[in-house]
Short mmCIF file of C-alpha atoms in Angstrom, two decimals:
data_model
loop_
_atom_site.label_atom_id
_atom_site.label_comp_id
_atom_site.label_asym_id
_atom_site.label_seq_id
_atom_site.Cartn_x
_atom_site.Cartn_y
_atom_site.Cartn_z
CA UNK A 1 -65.06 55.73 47.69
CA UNK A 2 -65.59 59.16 46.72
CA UNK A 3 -69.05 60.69 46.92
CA UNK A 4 -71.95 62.74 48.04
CA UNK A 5 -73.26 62.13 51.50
CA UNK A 6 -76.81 63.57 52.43
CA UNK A 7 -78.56 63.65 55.61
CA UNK A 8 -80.76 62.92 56.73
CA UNK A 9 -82.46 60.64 54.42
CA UNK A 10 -85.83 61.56 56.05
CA UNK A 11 -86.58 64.59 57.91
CA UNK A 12 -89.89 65.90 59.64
CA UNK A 13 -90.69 69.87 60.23
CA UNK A 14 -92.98 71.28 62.61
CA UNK A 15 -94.74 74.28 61.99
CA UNK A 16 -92.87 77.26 62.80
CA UNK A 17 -89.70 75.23 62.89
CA UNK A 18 -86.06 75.54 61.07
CA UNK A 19 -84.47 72.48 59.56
CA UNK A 20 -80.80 71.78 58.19
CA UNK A 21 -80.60 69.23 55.47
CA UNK A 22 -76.63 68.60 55.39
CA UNK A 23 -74.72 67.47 52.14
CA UNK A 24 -71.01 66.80 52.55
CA UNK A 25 -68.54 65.63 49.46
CA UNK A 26 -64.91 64.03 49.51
CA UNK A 27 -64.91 64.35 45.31
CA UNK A 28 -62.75 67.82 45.92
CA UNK A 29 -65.22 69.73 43.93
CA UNK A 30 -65.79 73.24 43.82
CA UNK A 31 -69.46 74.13 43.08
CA UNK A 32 -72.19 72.40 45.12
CA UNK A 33 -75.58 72.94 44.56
CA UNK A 34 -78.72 72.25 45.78
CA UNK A 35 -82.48 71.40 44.06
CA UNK A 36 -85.86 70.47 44.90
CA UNK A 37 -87.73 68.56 43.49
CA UNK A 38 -91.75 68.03 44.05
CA UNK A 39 -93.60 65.03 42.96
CA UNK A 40 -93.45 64.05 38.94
CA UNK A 41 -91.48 67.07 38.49
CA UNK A 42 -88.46 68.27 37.43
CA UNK A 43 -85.16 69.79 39.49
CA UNK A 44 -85.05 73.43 40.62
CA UNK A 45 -82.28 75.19 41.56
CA UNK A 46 -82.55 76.94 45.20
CA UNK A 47 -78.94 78.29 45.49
CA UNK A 48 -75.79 77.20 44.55
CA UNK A 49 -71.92 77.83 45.78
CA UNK A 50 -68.52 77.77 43.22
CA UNK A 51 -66.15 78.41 45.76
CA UNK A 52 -65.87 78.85 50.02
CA UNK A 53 -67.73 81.31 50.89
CA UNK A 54 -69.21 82.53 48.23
CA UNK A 55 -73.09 81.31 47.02
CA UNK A 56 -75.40 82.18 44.72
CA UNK A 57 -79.35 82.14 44.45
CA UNK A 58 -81.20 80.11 42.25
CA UNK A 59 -84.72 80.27 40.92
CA UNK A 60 -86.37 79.73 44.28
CA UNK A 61 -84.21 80.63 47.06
CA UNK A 62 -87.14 82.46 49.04
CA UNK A 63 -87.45 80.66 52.59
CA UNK A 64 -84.10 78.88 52.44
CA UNK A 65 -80.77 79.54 53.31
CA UNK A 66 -76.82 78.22 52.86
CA UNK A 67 -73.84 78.84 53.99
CA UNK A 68 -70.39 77.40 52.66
CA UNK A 69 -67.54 77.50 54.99
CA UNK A 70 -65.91 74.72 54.24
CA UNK A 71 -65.29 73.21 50.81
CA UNK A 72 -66.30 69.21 51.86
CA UNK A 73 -69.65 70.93 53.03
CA UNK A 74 -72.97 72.65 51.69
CA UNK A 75 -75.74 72.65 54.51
CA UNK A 76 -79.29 73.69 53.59
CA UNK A 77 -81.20 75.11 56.33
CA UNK A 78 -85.58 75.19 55.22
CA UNK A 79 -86.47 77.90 57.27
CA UNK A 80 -89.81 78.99 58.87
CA UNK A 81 -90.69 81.26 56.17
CA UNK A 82 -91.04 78.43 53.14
CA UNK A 83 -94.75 77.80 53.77
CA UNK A 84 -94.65 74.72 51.28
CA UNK A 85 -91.52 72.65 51.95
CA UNK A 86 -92.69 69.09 51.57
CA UNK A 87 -90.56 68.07 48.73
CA UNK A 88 -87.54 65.88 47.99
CA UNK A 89 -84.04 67.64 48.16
CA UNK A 90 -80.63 67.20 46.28
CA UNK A 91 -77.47 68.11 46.50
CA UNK A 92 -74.83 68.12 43.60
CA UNK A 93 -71.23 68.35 43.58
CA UNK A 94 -69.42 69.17 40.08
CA UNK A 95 -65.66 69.93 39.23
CA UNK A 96 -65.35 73.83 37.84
CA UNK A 97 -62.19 73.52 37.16
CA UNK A 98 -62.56 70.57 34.79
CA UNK A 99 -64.43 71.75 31.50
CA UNK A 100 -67.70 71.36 30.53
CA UNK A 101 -67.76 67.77 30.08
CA UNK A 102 -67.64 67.67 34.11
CA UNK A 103 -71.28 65.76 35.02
CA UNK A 104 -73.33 66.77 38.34
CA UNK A 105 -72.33 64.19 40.96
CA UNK A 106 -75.94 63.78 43.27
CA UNK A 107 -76.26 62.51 47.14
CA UNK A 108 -79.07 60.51 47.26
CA UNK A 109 -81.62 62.65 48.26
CA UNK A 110 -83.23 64.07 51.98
CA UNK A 111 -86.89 63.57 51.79
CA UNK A 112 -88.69 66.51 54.03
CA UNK A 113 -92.60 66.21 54.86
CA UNK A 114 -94.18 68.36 57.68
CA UNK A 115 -95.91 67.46 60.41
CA UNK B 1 -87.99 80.77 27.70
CA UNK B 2 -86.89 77.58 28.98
CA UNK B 3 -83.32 75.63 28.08
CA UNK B 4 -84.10 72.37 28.10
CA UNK B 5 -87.53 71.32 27.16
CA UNK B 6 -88.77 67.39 27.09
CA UNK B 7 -91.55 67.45 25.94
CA UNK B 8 -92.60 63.35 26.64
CA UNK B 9 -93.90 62.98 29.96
CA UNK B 10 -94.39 59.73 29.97
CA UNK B 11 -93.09 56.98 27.56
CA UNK B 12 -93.84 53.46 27.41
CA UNK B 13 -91.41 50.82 25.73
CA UNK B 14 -91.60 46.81 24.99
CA UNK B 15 -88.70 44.70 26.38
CA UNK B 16 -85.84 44.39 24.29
CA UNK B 17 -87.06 46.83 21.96
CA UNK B 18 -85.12 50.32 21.45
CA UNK B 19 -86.82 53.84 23.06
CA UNK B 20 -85.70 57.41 21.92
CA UNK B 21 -86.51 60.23 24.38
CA UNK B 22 -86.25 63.14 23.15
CA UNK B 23 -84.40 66.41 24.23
CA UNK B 24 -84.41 70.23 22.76
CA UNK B 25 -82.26 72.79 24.14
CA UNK B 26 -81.79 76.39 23.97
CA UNK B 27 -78.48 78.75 24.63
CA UNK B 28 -76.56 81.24 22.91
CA UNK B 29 -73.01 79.80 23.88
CA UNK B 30 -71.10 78.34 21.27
CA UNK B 31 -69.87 76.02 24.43
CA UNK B 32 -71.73 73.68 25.74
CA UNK B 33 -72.19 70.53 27.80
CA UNK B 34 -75.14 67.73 27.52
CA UNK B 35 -76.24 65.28 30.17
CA UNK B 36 -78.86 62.64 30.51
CA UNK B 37 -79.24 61.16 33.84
CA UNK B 38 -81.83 58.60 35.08
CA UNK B 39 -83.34 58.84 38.56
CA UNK B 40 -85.20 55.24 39.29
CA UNK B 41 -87.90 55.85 41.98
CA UNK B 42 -85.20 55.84 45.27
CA UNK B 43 -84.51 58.90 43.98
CA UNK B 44 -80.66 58.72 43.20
CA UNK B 45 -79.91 60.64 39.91
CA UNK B 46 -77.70 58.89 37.73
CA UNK B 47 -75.68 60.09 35.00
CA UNK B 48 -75.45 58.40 31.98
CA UNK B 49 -74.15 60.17 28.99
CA UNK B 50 -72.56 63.06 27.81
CA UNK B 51 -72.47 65.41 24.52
CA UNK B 52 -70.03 67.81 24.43
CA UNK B 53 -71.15 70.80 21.62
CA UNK B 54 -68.02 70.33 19.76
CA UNK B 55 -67.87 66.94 19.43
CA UNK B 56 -68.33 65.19 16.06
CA UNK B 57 -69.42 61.82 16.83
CA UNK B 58 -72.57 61.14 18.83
CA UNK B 59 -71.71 59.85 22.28
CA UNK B 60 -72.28 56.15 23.21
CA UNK B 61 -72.25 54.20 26.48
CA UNK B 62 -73.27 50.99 26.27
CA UNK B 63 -76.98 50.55 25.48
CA UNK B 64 -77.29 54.33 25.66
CA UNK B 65 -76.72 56.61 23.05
CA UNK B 66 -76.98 60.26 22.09
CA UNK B 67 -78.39 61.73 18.58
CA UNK B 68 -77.01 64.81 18.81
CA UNK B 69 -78.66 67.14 15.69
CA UNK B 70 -76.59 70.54 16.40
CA UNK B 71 -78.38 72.41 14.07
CA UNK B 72 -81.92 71.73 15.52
CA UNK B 73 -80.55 71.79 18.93
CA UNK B 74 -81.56 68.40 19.93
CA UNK B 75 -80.34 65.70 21.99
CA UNK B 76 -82.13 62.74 21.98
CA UNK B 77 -81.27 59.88 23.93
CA UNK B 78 -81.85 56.41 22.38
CA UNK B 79 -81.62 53.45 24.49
CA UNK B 80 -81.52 49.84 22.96
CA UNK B 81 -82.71 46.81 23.78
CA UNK B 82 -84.69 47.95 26.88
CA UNK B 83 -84.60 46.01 29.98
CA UNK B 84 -87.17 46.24 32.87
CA UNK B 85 -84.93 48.16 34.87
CA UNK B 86 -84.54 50.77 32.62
CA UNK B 87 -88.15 51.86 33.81
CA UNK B 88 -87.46 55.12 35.38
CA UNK B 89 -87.29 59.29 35.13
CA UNK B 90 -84.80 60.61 32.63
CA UNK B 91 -83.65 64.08 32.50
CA UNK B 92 -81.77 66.13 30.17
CA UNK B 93 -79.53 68.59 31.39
CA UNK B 94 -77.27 71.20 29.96
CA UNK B 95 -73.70 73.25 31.25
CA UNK B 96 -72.81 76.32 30.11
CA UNK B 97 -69.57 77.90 30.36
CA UNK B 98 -71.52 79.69 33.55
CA UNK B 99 -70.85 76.63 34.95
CA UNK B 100 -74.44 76.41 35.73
CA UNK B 101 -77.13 73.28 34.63
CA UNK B 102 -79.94 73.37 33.51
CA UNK B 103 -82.32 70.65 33.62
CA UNK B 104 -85.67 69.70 31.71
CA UNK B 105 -88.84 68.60 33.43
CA UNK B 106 -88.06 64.80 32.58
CA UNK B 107 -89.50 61.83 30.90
CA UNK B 108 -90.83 58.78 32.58
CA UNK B 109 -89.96 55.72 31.17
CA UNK B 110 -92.16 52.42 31.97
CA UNK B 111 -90.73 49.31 30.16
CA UNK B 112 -93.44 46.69 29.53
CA UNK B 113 -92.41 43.38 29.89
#
């Protein structure tokens, strides 16, 4: 079945440390993107990517980083600089080409705490 | 100024009875797309239903439906006859012809049985 596959599904940062949440897709999608999301809130956008090699920032990129060399595949990498990165992260997969009617597919989700 | 607002936090619903969250969006395109999704508490997002701006009729899926009010920008989702596992987070998103989303801050849902 086509989908979104994230891991890991739980990951644990030391202080000082940088971590790669990975997010692959076999839907054939275009734009990926990627969101936190901290307790009882809502999704926000850290960066996003509508074609290979090309990626965008979102509202609160600061401390994180992406790269997009392959189509299938959209790692995350929390880096030692986000002070606060206990949160839940998701990626998303849409078709560009498809109109706007195309819906956000979701992975289900890498939670990140630190230790 | 934000582009999708919900402005329930929390909502609480009887079995079997019918629940309307409600959804208010903001954008200058004449093109548009609208999306509800529900994220139960394993944290999968869901996606439920979908408005298109141009479409005349309000979307329906099942027990989920959309009041779409185009002139007050509004997108309300209604779901009927409420079942315990519809107790979750809903969101309402929007795409733009940017191609990005935009999603709202979300409503949780408890059903009450």
């Amino acid at each position: 079945d086509g989908g979104i596959t994230q891991s890991p599904k739980y990951l644990f940062r030391k202080e000082g440390q940088n971590v790669t949440l990975s997010c692959e897709q076999n839907l054939n999608h275009d734009a990926m993107y990627w969101y936190r999301q901290d307790p009882g809130q809502g999704l926000r956008l850290i960066y996003y990517s509508q074609i290979v090699n090309d990626f965008q920032k979102g509202d609160i990129a600061e401390g994180y980083s992406v790269s997009r060399e392959k189509k299938e595949s959209f790692p995350l990498t929390v880096t030692s600089a986000q002070k606060n990165p206990t949160a839940f992260y998701l990626c998303a997969s849409s078709n560009y080409q498809g109109g706007l009617n195309q819906p956000q597919h979701f992975g289900d989700g890498t939670r990140l705490s630190i230790l | 100024a934000q582009k999708i607002t919900q402005t329930q936090p929390g909502m609480f619903v009887q079995e079997k009875e019918a629940v309307t969250l409600d959804c208010t969006y903001d954008t200058s395109d004449p093109s548009y797309g609208l999306f509800w999704y529900k994220q139960p508490s394993s944290g999968e997002m869901i996606f439920l239903i979908y408005q298109g701006s141009y479409d005349q009729q309000n979307a329906t899926e099942g027990r989920y439906s959309l009041n779409f009010q185009k002139a007050r920008k509004s997108a309300n989702l209604v779901i009927s006859a409420s079942q315990l596992g519809d107790s979750a987070m809903y969101f309402c998103a929007m795409r733009e012809v940017s191609q990005q989303f935009y999603f709202g801050t979300g409503t949780s849902l408890t059903v009450i049985p």
